[in-house]
Structures are given as structure tokens and as C-alpha cells.
Short mmCIF file of C-alpha atoms in Angstrom, two decimals:
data_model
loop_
_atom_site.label_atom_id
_atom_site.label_comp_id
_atom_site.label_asym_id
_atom_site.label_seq_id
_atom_site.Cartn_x
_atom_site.Cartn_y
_atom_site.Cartn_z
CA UNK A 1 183.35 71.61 139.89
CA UNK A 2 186.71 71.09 141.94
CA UNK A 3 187.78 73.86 143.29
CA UNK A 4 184.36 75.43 143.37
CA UNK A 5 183.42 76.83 146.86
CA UNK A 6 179.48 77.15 147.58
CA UNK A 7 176.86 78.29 150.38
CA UNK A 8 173.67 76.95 150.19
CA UNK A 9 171.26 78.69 152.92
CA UNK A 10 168.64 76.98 154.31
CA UNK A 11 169.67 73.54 153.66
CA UNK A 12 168.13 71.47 156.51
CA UNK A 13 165.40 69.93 154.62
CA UNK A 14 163.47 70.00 151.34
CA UNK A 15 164.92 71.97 148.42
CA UNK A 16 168.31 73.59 149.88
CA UNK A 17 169.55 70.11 151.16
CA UNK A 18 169.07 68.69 147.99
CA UNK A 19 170.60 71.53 146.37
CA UNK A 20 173.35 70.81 149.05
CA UNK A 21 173.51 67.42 148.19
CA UNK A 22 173.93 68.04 144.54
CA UNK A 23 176.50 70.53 144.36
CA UNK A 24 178.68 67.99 146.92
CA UNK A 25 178.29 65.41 144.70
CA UNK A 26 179.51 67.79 141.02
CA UNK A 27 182.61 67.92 143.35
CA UNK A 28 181.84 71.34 144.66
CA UNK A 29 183.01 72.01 148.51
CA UNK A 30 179.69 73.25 150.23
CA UNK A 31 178.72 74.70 153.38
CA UNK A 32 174.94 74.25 154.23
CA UNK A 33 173.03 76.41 156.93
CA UNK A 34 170.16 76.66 158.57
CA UNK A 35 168.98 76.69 161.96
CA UNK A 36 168.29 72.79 162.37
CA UNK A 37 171.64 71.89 159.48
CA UNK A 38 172.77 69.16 162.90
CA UNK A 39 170.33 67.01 161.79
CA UNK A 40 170.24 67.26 158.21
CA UNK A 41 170.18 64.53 156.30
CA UNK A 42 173.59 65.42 154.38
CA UNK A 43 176.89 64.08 153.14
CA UNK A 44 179.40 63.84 155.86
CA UNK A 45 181.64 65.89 153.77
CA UNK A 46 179.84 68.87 153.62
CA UNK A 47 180.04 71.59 155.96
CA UNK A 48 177.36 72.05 158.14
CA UNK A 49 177.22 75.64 159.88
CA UNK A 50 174.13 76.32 162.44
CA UNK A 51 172.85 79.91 161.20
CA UNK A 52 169.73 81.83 162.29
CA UNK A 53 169.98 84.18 159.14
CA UNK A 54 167.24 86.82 160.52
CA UNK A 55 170.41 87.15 162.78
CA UNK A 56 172.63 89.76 160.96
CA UNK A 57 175.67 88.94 163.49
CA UNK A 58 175.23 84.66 163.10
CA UNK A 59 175.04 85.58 159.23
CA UNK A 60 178.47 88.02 159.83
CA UNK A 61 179.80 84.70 161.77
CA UNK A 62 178.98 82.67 158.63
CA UNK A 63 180.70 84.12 156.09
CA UNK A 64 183.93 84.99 158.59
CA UNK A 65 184.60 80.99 158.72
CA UNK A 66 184.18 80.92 155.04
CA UNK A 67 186.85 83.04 154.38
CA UNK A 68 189.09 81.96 157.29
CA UNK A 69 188.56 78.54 155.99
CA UNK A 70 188.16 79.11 152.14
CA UNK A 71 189.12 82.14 150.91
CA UNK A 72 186.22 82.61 148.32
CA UNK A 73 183.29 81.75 147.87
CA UNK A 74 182.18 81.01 144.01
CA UNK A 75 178.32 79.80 144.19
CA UNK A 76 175.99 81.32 146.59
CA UNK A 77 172.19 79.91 146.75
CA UNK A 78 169.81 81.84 149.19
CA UNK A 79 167.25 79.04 149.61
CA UNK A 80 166.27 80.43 153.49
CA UNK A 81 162.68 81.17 153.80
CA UNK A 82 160.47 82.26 156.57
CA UNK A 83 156.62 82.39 156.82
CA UNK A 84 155.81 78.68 156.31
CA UNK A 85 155.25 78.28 160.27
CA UNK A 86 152.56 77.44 161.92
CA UNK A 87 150.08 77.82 159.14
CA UNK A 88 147.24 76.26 161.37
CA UNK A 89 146.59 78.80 164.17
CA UNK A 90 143.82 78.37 166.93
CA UNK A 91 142.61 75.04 165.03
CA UNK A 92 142.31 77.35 161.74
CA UNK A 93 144.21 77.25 158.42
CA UNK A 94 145.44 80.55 158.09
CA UNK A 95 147.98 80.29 155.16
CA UNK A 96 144.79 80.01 152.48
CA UNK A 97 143.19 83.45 154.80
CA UNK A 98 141.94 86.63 152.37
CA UNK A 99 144.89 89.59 153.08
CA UNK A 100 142.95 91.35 155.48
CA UNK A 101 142.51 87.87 158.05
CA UNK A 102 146.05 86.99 157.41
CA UNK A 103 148.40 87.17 160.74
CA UNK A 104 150.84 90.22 160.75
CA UNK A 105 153.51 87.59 161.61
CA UNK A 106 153.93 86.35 158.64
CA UNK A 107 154.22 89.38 156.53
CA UNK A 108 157.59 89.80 158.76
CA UNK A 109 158.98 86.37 158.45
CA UNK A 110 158.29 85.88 154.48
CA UNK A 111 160.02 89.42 153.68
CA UNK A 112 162.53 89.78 156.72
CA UNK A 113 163.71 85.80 156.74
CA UNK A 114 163.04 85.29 153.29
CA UNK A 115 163.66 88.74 151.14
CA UNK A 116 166.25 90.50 153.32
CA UNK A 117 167.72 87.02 154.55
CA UNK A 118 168.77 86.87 150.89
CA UNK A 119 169.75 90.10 150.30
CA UNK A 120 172.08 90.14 153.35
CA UNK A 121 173.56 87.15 152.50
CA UNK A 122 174.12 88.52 148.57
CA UNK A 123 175.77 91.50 149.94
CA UNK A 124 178.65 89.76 151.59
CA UNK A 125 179.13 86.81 148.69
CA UNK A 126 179.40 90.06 146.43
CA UNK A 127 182.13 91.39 148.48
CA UNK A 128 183.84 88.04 147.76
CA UNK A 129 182.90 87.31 144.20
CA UNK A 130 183.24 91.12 142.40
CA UNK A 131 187.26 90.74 143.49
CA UNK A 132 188.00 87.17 141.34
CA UNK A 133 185.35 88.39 138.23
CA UNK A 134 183.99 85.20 138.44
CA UNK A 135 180.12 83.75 140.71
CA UNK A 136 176.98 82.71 140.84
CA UNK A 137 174.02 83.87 143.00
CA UNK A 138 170.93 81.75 142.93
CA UNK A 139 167.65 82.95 144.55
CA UNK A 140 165.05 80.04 144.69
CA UNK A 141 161.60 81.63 143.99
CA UNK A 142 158.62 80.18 142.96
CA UNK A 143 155.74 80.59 140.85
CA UNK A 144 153.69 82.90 142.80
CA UNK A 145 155.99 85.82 141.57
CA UNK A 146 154.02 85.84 138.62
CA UNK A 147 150.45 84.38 139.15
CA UNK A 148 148.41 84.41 142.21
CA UNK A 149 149.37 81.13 144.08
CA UNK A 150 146.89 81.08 147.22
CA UNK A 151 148.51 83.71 149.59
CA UNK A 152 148.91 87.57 148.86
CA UNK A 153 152.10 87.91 151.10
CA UNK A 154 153.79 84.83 149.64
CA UNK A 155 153.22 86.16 145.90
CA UNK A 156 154.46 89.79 146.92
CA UNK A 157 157.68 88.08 148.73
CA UNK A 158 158.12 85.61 145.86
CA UNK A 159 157.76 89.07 143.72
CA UNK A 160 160.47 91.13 145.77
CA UNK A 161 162.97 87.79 145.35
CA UNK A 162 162.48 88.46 141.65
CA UNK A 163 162.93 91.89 141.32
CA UNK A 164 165.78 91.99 143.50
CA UNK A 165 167.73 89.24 141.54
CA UNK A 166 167.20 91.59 138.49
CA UNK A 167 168.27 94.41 140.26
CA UNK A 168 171.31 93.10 141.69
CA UNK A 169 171.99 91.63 138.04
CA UNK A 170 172.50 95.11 136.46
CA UNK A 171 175.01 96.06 139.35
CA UNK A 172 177.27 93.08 139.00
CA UNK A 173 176.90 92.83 135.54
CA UNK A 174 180.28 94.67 134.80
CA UNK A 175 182.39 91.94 137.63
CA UNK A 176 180.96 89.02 135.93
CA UNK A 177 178.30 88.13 138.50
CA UNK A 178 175.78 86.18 137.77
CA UNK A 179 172.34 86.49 139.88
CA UNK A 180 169.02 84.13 138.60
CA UNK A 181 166.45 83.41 140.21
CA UNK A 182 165.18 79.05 140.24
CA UNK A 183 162.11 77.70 139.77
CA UNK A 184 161.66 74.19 140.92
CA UNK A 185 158.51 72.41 139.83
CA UNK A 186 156.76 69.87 142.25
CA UNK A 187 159.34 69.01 144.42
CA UNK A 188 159.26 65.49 146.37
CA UNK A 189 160.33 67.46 149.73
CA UNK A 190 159.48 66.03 152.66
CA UNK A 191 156.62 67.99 153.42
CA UNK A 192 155.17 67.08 150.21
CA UNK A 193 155.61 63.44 150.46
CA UNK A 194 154.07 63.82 154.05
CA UNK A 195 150.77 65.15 152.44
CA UNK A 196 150.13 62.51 150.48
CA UNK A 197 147.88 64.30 148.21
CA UNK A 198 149.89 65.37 145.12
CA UNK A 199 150.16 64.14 142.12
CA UNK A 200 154.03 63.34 141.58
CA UNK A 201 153.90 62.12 137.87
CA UNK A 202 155.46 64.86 136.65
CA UNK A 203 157.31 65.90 140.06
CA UNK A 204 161.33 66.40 140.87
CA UNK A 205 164.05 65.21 144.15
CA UNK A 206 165.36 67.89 145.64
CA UNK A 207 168.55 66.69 144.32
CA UNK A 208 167.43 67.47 140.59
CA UNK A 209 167.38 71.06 141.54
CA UNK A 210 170.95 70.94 142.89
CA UNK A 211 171.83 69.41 139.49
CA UNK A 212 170.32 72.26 138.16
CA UNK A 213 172.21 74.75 140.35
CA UNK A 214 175.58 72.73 139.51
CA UNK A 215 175.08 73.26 135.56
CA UNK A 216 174.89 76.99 135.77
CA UNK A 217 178.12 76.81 137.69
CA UNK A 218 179.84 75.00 135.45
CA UNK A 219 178.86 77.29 132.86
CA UNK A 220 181.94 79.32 131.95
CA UNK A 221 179.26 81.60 130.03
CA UNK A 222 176.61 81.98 132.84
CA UNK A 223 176.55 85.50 132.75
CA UNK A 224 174.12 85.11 129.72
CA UNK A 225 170.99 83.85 132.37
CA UNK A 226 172.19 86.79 134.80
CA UNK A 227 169.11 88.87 135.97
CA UNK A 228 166.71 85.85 134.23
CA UNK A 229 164.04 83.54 135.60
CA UNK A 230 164.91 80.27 134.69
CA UNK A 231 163.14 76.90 135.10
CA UNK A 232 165.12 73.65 136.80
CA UNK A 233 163.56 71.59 134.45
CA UNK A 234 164.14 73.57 131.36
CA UNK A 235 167.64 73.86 131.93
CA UNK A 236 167.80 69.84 132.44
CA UNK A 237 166.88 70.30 128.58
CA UNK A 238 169.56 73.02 127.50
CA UNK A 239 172.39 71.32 129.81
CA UNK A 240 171.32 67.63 129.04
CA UNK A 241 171.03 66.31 132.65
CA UNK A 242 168.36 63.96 134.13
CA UNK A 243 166.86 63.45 137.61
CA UNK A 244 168.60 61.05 140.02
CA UNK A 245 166.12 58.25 138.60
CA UNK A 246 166.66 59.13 134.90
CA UNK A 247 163.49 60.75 133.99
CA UNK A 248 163.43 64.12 132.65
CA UNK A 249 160.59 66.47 134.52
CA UNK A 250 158.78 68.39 132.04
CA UNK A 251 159.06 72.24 132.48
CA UNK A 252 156.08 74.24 133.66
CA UNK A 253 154.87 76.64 132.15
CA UNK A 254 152.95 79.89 133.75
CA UNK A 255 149.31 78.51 132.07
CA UNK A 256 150.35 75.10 133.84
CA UNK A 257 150.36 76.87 137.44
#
């Protein structure tokens, strides 16, 4: 992946700094953001910017110092999410609420930091991609698109990050653009170590994901997934790659969610 120039939002913890971290190590140069990317726990090497991206004008300062400094940009992964805040309010669990208890708050931050966070940041990486024919836009989404997963507003966000991957698809289809959204399994983030109460037999690092993320850019024929829902772990099996501790996560499945 020399040469290869990528933006991974979100990247402070959990899935985008492993996705980070694995597209630095293929040999890609990265830039990571998020509002907390000081303390990340990153390679030196990649670039950490500090972005706020329900900021239109710190996402416009973003992408300015990637092309003063780069040029291009080749890979872009929207990983930036919002809505996962303060899910105990008042001494009460609120993310697992019925629609009509949940908190208007978080309607806002899943679809404005999360949904349009993504589809700013997509506009400007097309601007940069549609003039070399040639890039890669990766929208981690989740499960919930498709089945209910505990929260109505996370499945309808999770649903809007699909559609609009397949949507933006068929308009970049004809400047070889490429737009998928991920699905990570059970990731072993953090927050999900912290809990202590998942089973991890058949989990994933964050880095696996950013393996997964490096394969389809080093796919000279990735416009075949564009507009598709694809699984990390199924495409460990079609590109041949492994975990960083050599075992091979078995893909779910929508009956295994």
C-alpha cells in the first residue's frame, strides 16, 4: 500500500484506531481524527489531526491539510459515531429505553455525528478521488441495519449508513469509486474488554478490521464490492488474511445476531 494516502475518522479508540493501526502498518500513510486522537494509542508515524466532525468548518480544516500536505487522498473510512454518550442518565439505563422514553439527544448525535458526519466527510474525499479514477470509501455499520439490535434510533442510523453507501455507490460508479459499508463482528474494543461480560471465543482486535479495510484497498478490482455490505471476517476468507494472533474469526451471519 505505498503510496496509498488514507483518513480514518474517529480513530481515538476502539474500531477506527485499529483500523488506523492497520492501514499504517500495510504501508499506507494515514491521518486519524477524532476529538480525543492526542491520546490515542497510535503509531508515532501516523498523523494525528484533532477534529470535532459535527463541526463542518474543523472537518473543512481537515481535509485542507490533507491536500496541502498530500495531494490526494485514496482510502477514506468514516468510522465517527455519535449517540453512545452517557447511556446511564439520572441513575437509569436509557440506551435499552422503548422509542417513546428514549432522550431526544440522541436521535441528534447518532444521525447528525454519525450519518451526516459521514456524509460530509464523503463529499469532500469524492472531490479528491472522482479526479485520479481511483478510491475507496468505507462506512463502518453494524448489524442493527438489518435486525432489531436493542435501540430503535441506533438501527434507523445504522439503516441510513447503509442506504447512503448504496446510494453514493451508483453516483461514483462511473469514476471508479468504491463505497461499502463494514461489518465488524465482536470486537475486543476497549469498552468491550471493560465489560467483562462477553463471550470473546469467536471475537476480533480492532486491528483485524483494519486488515480488512487494507485488503479492499489493495484490490485493484474493488469496484466489484462497491454499494455492498460486506463482512470483516468473510473477507479474511476471500483475501486469505488472519487476525493479529493467527486465528481466523468466523463470519456472522444475520440468524447469528
Amino acid at each position: 500500500m505505498n503510496g496509498v494516502c488514507a483518513l480514518v475518522t474517529g480513530a481515538s479508540r476502539g474500531v477506527g484506531r485499529g483500523i488506523a493501526q492497520g492501514l499504517y502498518r500495510a504501508g499506507a500513510t494515514v491521518y486519524a481524527s477524532g476529538r480525543s486522537i492526542e491520546t490515542a494509542d497510535l503509531d508515532d508515524a501516523i498523523v494525528r489531526v484533532a477534529c470535532d466532525h459535527s463541526d463542518d468548518q474543523s472537518v473543512d480544516r481537515l481535509f485542507e491539510r490533507i491536500v496541502t500536505e498530500q495531494g490526494r487522498l485514496d482510502v477514506l473510512v468514516n468510522n465517527a459515531w455519535g449517540g453512545y454518550e452517557n447511556m446511564v442518565e439520572d441513575g437509569r439505563f436509557t440506551w435499552s429505553a422503548p422509542f417513546w422514553d428514549q432522550p431526544l439527544w440522541r436521535w441528534a448525535a447518532m444521525m447528525d455525528v454519525g450519518v451526516r458526519a459521514a456524509f460530509v466527510a464523503s463529499q469532500h474525499a469524492a472531490r479528491l478521488m472522482m479526479p485520479c479514477r481511483r478510491g475507496l470509501i468505507v462506512n463502518v455499520s453494524q448489524w442493527a441495519a438489518q435486525k432489531y439490535h436493542g435501540n430503535v434510533i441506533y438501527g434507523v442510523s445504522k439503516a441510513a449508513t447503509d442506504k447512503l453507501t448504496a446510494d453514493m455507490a451508483v453516483e461514483l460508479r462511473d469514476h471508479d469509486v468504491a463505497v461499502v459499508s463494514l461489518y465488524p463482528g465482536l470486537v475486543r474494543t476497549e469498552a468491550v474488554l471493560a465489560a467483562g461480560v462477553f463471550d470473546l471465543s469467536n471475537s476480533e482486535s480492532p486491528e483485524f478490521i483494519g486488515r480488512a479495510v487494507a485488503a479492499l484497498a489493495g484490490d485493484q478490482d474493488v469496484c466489484r464490492w462497491t454499494g455492498q455490505v460486506l463482512v470483516a471476517a468473510a473477507l479474511a476468507e476471500h483475501y486469505g488474511f488472519a487476525d493479529i494472533d493467527g486465528r481466523s474469526p468466523r463470519p456472522l451471519t444475520l440468524t447469528d445476531v
